[in-house]
Coordinates of C-alpha atoms and ligand atoms in Angstrom, one line a residue:
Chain A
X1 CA 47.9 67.8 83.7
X2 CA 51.7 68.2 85.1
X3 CA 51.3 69.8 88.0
X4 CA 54.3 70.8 91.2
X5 CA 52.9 71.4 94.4
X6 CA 55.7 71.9 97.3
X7 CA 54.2 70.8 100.3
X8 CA 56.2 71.3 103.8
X9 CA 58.9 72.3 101.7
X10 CA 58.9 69.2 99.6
X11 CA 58.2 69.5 96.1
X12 CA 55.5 66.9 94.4
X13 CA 55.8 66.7 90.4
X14 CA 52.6 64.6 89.3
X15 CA 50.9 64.0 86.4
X16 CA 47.0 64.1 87.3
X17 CA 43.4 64.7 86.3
X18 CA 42.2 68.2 86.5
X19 CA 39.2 67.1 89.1
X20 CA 41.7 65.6 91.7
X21 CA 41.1 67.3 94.9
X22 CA 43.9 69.0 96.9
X23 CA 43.0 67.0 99.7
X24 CA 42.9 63.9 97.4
X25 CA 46.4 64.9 95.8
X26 CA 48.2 65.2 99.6
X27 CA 46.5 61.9 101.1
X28 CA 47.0 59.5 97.9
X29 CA 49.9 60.7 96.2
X30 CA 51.9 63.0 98.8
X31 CA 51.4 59.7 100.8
X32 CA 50.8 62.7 103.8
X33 CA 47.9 61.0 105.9
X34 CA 47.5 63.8 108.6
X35 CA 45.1 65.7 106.6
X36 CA 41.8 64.2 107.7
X37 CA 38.9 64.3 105.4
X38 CA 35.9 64.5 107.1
X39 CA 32.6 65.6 105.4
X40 CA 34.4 66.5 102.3
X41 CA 31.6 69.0 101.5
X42 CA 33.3 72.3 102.9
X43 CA 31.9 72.3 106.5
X44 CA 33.9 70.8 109.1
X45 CA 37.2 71.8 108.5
X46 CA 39.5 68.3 109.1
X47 CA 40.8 69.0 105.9
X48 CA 42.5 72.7 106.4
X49 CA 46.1 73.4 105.2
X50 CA 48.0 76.3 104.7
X51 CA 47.9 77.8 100.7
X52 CA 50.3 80.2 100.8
X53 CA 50.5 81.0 104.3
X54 CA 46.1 81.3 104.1
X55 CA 44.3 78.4 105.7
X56 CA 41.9 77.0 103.5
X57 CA 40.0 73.8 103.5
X58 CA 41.9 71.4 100.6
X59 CA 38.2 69.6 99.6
X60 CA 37.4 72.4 98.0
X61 CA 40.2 73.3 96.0
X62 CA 41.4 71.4 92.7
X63 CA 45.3 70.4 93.3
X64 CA 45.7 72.3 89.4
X65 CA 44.6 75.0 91.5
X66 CA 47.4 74.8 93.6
X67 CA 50.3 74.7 90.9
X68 CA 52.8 76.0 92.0
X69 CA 51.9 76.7 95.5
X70 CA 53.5 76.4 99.5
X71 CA 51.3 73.8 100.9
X72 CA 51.8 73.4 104.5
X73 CA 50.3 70.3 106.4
X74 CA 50.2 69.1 110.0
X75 CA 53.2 66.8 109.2
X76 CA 55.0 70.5 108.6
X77 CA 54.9 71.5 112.0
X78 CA 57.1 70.0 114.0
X79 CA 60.9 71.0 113.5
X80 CA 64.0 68.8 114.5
X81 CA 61.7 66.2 115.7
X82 CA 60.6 69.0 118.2
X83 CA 56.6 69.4 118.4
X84 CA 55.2 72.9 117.3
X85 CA 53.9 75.0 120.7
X86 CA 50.5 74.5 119.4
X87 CA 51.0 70.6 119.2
X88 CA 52.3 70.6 122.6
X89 CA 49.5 72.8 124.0
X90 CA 47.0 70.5 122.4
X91 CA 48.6 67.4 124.3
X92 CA 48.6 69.3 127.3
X93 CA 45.8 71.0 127.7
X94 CA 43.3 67.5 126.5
X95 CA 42.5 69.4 123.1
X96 CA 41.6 66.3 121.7
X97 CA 40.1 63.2 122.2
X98 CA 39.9 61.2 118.9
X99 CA 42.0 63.3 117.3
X100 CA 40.1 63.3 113.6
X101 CA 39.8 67.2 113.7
X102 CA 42.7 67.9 115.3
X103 CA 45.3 68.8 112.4
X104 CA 42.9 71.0 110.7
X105 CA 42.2 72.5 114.2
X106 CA 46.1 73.0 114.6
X107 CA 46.5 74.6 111.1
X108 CA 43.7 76.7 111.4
X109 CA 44.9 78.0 114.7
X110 CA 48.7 78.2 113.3
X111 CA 46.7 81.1 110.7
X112 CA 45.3 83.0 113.7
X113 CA 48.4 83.3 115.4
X114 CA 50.3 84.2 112.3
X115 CA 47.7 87.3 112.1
X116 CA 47.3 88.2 116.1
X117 CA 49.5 87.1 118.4
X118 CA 47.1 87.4 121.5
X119 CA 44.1 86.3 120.6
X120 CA 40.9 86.8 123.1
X121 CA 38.5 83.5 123.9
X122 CA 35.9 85.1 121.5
X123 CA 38.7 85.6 118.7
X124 CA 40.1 82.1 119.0
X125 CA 36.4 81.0 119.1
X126 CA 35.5 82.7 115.8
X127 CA 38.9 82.1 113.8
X128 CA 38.0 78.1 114.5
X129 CA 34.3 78.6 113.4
X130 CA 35.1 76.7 110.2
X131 CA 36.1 73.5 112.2
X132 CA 34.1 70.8 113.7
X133 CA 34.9 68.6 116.8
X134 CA 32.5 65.9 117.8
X135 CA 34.6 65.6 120.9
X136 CA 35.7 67.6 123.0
X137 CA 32.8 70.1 123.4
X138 CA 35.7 72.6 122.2
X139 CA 36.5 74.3 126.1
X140 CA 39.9 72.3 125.9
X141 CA 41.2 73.3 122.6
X142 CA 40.3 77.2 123.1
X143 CA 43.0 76.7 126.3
X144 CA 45.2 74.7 123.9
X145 CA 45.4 77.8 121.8
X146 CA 45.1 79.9 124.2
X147 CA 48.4 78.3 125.8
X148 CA 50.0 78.1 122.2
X149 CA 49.6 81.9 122.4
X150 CA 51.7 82.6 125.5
X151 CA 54.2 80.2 125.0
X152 CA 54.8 81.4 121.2
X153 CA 54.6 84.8 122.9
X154 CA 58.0 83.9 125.3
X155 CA 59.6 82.2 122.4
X156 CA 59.1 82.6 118.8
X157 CA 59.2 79.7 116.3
X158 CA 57.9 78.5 112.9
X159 CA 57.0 75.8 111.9
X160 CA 59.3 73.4 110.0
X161 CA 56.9 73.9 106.7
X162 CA 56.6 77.7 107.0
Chain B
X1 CA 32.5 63.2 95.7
X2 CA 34.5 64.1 92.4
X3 CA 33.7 66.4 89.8
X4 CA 32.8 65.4 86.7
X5 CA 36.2 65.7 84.3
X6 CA 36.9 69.1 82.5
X7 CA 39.9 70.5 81.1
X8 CA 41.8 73.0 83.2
X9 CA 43.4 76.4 82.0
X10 CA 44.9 79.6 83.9
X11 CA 44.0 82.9 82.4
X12 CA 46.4 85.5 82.9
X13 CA 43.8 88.2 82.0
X14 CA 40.4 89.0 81.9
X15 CA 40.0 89.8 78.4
X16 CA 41.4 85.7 77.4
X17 CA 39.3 84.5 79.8
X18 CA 36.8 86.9 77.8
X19 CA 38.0 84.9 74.5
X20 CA 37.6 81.7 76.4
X21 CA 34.4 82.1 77.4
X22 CA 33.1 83.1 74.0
X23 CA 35.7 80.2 72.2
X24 CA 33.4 77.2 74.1
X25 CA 30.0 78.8 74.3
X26 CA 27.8 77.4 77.3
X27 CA 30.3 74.2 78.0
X28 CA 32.9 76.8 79.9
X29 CA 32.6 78.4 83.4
X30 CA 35.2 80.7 85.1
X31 CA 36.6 80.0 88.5
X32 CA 37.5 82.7 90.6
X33 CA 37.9 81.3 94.6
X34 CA 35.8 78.3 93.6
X35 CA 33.7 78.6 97.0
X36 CA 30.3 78.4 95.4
X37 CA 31.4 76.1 92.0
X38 CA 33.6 73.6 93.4
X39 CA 30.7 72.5 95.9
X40 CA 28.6 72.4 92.9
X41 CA 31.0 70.3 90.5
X42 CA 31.6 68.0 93.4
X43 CA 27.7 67.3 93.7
X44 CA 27.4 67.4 90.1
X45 CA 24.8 70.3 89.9
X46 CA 27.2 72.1 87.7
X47 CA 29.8 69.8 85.1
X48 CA 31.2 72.5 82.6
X49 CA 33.7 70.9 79.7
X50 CA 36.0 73.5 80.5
X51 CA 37.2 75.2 83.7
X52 CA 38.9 78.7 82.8
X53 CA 40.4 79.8 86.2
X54 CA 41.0 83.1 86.9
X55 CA 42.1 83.3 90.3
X56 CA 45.7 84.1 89.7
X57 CA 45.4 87.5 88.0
X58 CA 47.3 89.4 90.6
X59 CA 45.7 92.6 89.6
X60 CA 41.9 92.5 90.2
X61 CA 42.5 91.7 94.0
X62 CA 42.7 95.7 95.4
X63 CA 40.7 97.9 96.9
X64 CA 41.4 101.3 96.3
X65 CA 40.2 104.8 97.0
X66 CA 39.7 107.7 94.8
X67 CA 37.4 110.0 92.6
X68 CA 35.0 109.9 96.1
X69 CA 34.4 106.2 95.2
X70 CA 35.5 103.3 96.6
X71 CA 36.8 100.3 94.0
X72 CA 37.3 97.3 94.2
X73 CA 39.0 94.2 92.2
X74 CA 36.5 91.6 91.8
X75 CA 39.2 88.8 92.5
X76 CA 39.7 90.7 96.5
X77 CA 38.6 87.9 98.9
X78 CA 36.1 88.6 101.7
X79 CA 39.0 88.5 104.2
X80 CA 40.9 91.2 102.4
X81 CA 37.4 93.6 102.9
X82 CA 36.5 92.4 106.3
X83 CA 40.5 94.0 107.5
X84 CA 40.2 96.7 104.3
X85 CA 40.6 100.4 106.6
X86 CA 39.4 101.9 103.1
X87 CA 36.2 99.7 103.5
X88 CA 35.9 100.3 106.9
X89 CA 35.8 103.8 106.6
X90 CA 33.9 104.3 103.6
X91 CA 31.4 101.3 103.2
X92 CA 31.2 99.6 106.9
X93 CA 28.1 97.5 105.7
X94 CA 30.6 95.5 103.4
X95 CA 33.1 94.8 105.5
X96 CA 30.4 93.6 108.0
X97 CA 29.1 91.7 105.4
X98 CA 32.3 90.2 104.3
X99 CA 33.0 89.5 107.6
X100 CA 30.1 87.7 108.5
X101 CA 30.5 85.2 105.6
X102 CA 31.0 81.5 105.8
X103 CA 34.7 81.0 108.0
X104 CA 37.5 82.0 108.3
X105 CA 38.7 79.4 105.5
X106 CA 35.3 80.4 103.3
X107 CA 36.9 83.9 103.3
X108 CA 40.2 83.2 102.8
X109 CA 39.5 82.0 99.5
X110 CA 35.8 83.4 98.4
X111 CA 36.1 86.6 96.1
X112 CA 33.2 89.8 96.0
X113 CA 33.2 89.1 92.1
X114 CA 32.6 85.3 92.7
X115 CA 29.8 85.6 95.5
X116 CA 27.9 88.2 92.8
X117 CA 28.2 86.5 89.7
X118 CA 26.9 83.5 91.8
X119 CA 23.5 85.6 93.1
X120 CA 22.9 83.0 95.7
X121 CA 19.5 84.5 97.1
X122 CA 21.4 84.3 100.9
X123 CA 24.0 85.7 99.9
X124 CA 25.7 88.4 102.4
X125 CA 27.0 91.1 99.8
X126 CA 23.9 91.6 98.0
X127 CA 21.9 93.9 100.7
X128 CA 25.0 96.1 101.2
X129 CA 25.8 96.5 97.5
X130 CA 22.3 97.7 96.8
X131 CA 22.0 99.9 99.6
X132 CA 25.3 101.2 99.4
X133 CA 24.3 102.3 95.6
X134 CA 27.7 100.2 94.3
X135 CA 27.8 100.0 90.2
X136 CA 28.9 96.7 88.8
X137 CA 31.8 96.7 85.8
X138 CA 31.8 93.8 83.5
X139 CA 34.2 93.4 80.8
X140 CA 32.7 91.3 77.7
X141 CA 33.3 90.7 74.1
X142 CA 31.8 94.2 73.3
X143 CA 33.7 96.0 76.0
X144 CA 33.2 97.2 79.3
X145 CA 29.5 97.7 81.2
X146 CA 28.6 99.5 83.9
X147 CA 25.6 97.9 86.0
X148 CA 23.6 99.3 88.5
X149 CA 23.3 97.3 91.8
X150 CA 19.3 98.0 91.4
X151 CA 19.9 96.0 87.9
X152 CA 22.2 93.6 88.5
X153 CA 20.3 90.8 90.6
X154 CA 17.4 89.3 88.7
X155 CA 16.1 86.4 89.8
X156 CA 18.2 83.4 91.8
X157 CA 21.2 82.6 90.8
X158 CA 20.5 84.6 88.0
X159 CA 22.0 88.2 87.1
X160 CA 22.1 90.6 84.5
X161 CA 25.6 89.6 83.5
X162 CA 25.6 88.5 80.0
X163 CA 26.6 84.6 79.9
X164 CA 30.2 86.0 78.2
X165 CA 30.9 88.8 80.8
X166 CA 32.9 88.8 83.8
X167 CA 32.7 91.2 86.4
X168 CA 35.9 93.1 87.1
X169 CA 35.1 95.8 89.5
X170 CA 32.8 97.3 91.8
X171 CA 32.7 100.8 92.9
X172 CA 31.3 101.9 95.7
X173 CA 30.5 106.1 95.7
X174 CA 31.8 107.6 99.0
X175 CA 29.3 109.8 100.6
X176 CA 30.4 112.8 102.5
X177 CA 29.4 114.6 105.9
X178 CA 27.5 112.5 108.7
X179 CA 26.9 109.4 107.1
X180 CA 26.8 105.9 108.7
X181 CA 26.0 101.9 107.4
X182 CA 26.0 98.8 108.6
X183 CA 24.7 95.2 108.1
X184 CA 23.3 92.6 110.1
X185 CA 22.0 88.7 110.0
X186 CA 20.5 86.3 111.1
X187 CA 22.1 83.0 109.7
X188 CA 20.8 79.8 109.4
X189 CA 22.5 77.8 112.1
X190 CA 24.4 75.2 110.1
X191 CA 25.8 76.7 106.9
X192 CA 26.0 80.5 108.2
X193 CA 24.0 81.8 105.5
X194 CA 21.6 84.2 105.7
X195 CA 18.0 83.6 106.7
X196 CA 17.7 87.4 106.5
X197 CA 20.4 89.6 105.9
X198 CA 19.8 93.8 106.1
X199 CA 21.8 96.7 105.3
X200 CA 21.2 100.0 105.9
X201 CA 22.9 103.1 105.1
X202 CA 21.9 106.9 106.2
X203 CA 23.4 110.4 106.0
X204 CA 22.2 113.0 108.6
X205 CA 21.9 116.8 107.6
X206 CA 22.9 119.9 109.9
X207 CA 19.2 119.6 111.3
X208 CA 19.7 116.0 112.1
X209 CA 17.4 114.9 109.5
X210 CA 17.6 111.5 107.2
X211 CA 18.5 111.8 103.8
X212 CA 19.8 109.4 100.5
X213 CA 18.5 106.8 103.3
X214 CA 19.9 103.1 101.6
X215 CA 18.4 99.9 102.7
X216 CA 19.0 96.1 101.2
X217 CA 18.0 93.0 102.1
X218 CA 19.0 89.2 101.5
X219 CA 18.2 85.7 102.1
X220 CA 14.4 86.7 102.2
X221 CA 13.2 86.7 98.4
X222 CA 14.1 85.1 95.4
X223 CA 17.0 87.3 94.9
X224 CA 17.7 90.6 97.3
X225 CA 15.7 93.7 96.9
X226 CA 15.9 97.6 98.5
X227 CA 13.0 98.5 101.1
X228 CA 12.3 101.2 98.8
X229 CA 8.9 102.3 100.7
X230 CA 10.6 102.1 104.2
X231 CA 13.3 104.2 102.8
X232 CA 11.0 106.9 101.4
X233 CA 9.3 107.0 104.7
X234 CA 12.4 108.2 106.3
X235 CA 14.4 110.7 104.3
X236 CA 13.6 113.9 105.6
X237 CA 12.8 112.7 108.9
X238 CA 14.5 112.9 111.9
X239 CA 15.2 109.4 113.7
X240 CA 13.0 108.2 116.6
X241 CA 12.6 104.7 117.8
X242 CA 8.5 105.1 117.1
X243 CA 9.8 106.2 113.2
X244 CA 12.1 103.3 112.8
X245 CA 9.6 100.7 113.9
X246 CA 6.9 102.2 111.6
X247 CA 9.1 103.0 108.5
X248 CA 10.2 99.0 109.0
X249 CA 6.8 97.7 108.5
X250 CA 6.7 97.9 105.3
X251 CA 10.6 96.5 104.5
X252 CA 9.5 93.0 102.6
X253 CA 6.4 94.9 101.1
X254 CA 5.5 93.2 97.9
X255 CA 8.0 90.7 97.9
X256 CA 7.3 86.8 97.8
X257 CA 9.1 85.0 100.1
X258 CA 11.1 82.0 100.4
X259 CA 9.6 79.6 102.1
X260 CA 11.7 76.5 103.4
X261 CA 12.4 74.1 106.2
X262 CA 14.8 76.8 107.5
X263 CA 12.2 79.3 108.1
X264 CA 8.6 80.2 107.0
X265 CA 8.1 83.0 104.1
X266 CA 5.8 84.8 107.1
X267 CA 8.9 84.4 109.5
X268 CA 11.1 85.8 106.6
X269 CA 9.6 89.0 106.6
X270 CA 9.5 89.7 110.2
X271 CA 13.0 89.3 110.3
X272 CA 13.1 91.6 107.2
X273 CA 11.3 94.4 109.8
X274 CA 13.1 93.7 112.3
X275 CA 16.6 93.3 111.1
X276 CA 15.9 96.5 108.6
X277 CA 15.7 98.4 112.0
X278 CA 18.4 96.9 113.5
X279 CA 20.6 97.5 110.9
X280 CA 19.2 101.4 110.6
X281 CA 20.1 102.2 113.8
X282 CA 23.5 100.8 114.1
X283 CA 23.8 102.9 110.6
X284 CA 22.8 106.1 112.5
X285 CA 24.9 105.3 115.9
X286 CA 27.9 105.7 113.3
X287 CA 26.6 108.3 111.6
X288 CA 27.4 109.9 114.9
Ligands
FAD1 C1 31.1 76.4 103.8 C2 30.7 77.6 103.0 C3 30.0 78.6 103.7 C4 29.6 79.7 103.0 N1 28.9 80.7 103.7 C5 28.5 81.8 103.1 C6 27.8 82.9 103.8 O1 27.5 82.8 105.0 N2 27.4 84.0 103.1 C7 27.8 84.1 101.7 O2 27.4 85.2 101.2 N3 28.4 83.2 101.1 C8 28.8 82.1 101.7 N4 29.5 81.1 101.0 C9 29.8 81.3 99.5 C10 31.1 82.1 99.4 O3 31.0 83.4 99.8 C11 31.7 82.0 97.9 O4 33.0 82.4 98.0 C12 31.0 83.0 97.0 O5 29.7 82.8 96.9 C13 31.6 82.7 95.5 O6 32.8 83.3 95.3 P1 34.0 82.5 94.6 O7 35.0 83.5 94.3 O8 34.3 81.4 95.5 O9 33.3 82.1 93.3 P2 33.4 80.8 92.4 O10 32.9 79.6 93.2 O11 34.7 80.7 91.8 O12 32.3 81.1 91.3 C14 30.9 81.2 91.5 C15 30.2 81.5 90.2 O13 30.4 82.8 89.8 C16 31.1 82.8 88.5 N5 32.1 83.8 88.6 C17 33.2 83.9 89.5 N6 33.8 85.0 89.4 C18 33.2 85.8 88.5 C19 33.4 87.1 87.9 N7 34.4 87.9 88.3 N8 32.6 87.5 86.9 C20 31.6 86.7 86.5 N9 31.3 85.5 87.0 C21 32.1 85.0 88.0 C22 31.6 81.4 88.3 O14 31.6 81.0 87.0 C23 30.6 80.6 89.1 O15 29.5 80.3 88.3 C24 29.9 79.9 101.6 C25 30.7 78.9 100.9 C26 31.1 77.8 101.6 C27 31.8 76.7 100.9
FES2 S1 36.6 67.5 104.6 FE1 37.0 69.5 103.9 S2 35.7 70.7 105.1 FE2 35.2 68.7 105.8
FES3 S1 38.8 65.2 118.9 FE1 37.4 63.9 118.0 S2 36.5 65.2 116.5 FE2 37.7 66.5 117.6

């Protein structure tokens, strides 16, 4: 099936099978490795991007599904060559260690402060519920956010993908 | 893990998909968020020829007010009821329900038509649909239907929905005066769904007394059921914690339940008493 998916922007024309994954359709033929797939059976959440501005976990969506959608990744956050606030909070504050559930972390949290732009610990907690870090024990990416937040707060930006 | 091949179409209404549906017999499924299915295909526990995807039928994603009901499009994601005001308002138990489903991601994407059709016996919507007295409309080659909650979930994973009907609403009557619901869970640990889910929903008279007293409850039997004896012991009471406990007793009367490495059928139904209380009197706090 033809099928035209603009991710960060960028619009992918492919021919493919109707059972490719999203996830699948980024990684192999978007050539865009920062979405990580990690238990590809809807749990952890490595694999999140942004449908239409709604964060959704891309194993667990057929790329026909997405004809014709925005899909934004973690390569479609930084601008200019200029990391996103949440990027740079994650660096700063340690909110990541191996770095395998980080993007889906970052796009996840890119949702929540689309919807509230001063989150509480409890709502950060709860938004990133869907995501899994074998890491960090998850203390360090709550302050990344949290950081994300108040900096986003002093100076609004998108991301280059929004 | 990939899905066995199918062949892909978009239906821009209900009644095609209708046509679809009827066109290839038992080698079709419809796909509405794809949050139950997709899982499925990918582990091969469901491989239909064709994939009829209704998803992207702008109009049955609303919730709407009027006629003292509330309805709602059966393509409206649980994220879309969990921040609905209307819900709020009129049926708290579903958006505490819809809010309590999956993450944030699940509930982006999962729809109240999908999670019905689907009848998973933990499923959250289930106890607040059949306390909350909501009627199921499903359009099929014959027309439209109008099911009863109390009719609608039959056995697990199985409904009364005809194999060629799709739901396309659900109404939800609005009751009037001091009336309260809520629902509560317990959820197993790693996949958030419910080990025992209760909803309860009460309205108070001018004497303080129960009455039209609504009570579901999920994740316990094969499918979900009312606590019909607990509610009959407390319309025309008037609440007291000794009352509560005692009507609760009898909340998973009758029922067989599950029994699996997640909890014990005995287990199951003390959680049904005690989260059938639980959930009453948060119902009555807002009641007010
Ligand atoms: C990680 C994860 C966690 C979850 N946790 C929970 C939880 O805690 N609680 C909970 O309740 N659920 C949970 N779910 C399930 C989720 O709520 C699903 O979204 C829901 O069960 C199905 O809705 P859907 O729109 O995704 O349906 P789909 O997957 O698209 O369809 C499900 C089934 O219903 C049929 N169908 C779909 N729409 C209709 C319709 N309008 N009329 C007739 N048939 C239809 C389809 O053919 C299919 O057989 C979870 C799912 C995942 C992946
Ligand atoms: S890889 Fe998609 S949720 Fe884990
Ligand atoms: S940083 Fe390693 S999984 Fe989160």
């Amino acid at each position: 099936m033809h099928v035209k998916i603009r991710i960060n922007g960028k619009p992918y024309e492919k021919d493919i099978d109707p059972r490719l994954l999203l996830t699948h359709f980024i990684r192999d033929l978007a050539g865009l490795t920062g979405t990580h797939i990690g238990c590809e059976t809807s749990i952890c959440g490595a694999c999140t991007v942004l449908a239409n501005g709604l964060a959704v976990k891309s194993c667990t969506m057929f790329a026909v599904q997405a004809d014709g959608v925005d899909v934004v990744t973690i390569e479609g956050m930084a601008r200019d060559g200029q990391l996103h606030p949440l990027q740079e909070s994650f660096w700063e504050e340690h909110g990541l260690q191996c770095g395998y559930c980080t993007p889906g972390m970052i796009m996840c949290a890119h949702q929540l402060l689309a919807r509230n732009t001063a989150p509480t610990d409890t709502e950060i907690r709860d938004a990133l519920g869907g995501n899994l870090c074998r890491c960090t024990g998850y203390q360090n990416i709550v302050a990344a956010v949290r950081s994300a937040a108040g900096k986003l707060k002093r100076e609004p930006r998108i991301a280059a993908g929004d | 893990m990939i899905a066995h091949n199918f062949e892909y179409t978009v239906a821009t209404s209900l009644g095609e998909a209708v046509n679809l549906l009827q066109k290839h017999g038992g080698r079709a499924k419809i796909v509405a968020g794809g949050h139950s299915l997709i899982p499925m295909m990918k582990l091969r526990l469901a491989a239909p020829e064709f994939l009829i995807d209704i998803g992207r039928i702008p109009e049955l994603s609303y919730v709407n007010k009027e006629n003292g009901k509330i309805r709602i499009g059966a393509l409206t994601t649980h994220y879309v009821i969990e921040t609905s005001d209307a819900v709020a308002r009129g049926c708290h138990a579903l958006a505490d329900a819809a809010g309590l489903i999956g993450d944030v991601q699940v509930r982006n994407k999962g729809t109240i038509g999908g999670s019905l059709s689907h009848a998973d016996p933990a499923a959250d919507y289930p106890a607040s649909i059949l306390a909350l007295d909501a009627t199921i409309v499903a359009l099929g080659p014959k027309g439209e239907r109008q099911i009863p909650a109390s009719k609608f979930f039959v056995d697990m994973l199985t409904t009364a929905l005809e194999p060629n009907e799709i739901v396309r609403e659900i109404q939800i009557p609005l009751r009037s005066g001091r009336t309260g619901s809520a629902y509560l869970k317990m959820a197993q640990k790693a996949s958030g769904f419910a080990i025992c889910g209760a909803a309860a929903v009460v309205e108070l008279d001018g004497s303080g007394r129960l009455s039209n007293v609504g009570i579901g409850i999920t994740g316990v039997g094969n499918h979900a059921f009312r606590a019909t004896d607990t509610e009959k012991a407390l319309n025309g009471q008037k609440p007291a914690p000794d009352l509560l406990k005692k009507a609760c007793e009898s909340a998973g009367k009758g029922i067989i339940a599950l029994d699996d490495i997640h909890a014990s059928a005995n287990y199951r139904l003390d959680l049904a008493r005690v989260f059938s209380r639980r959930a009453l009197e948060a119902a009555i706090e807002r009641a007010g």
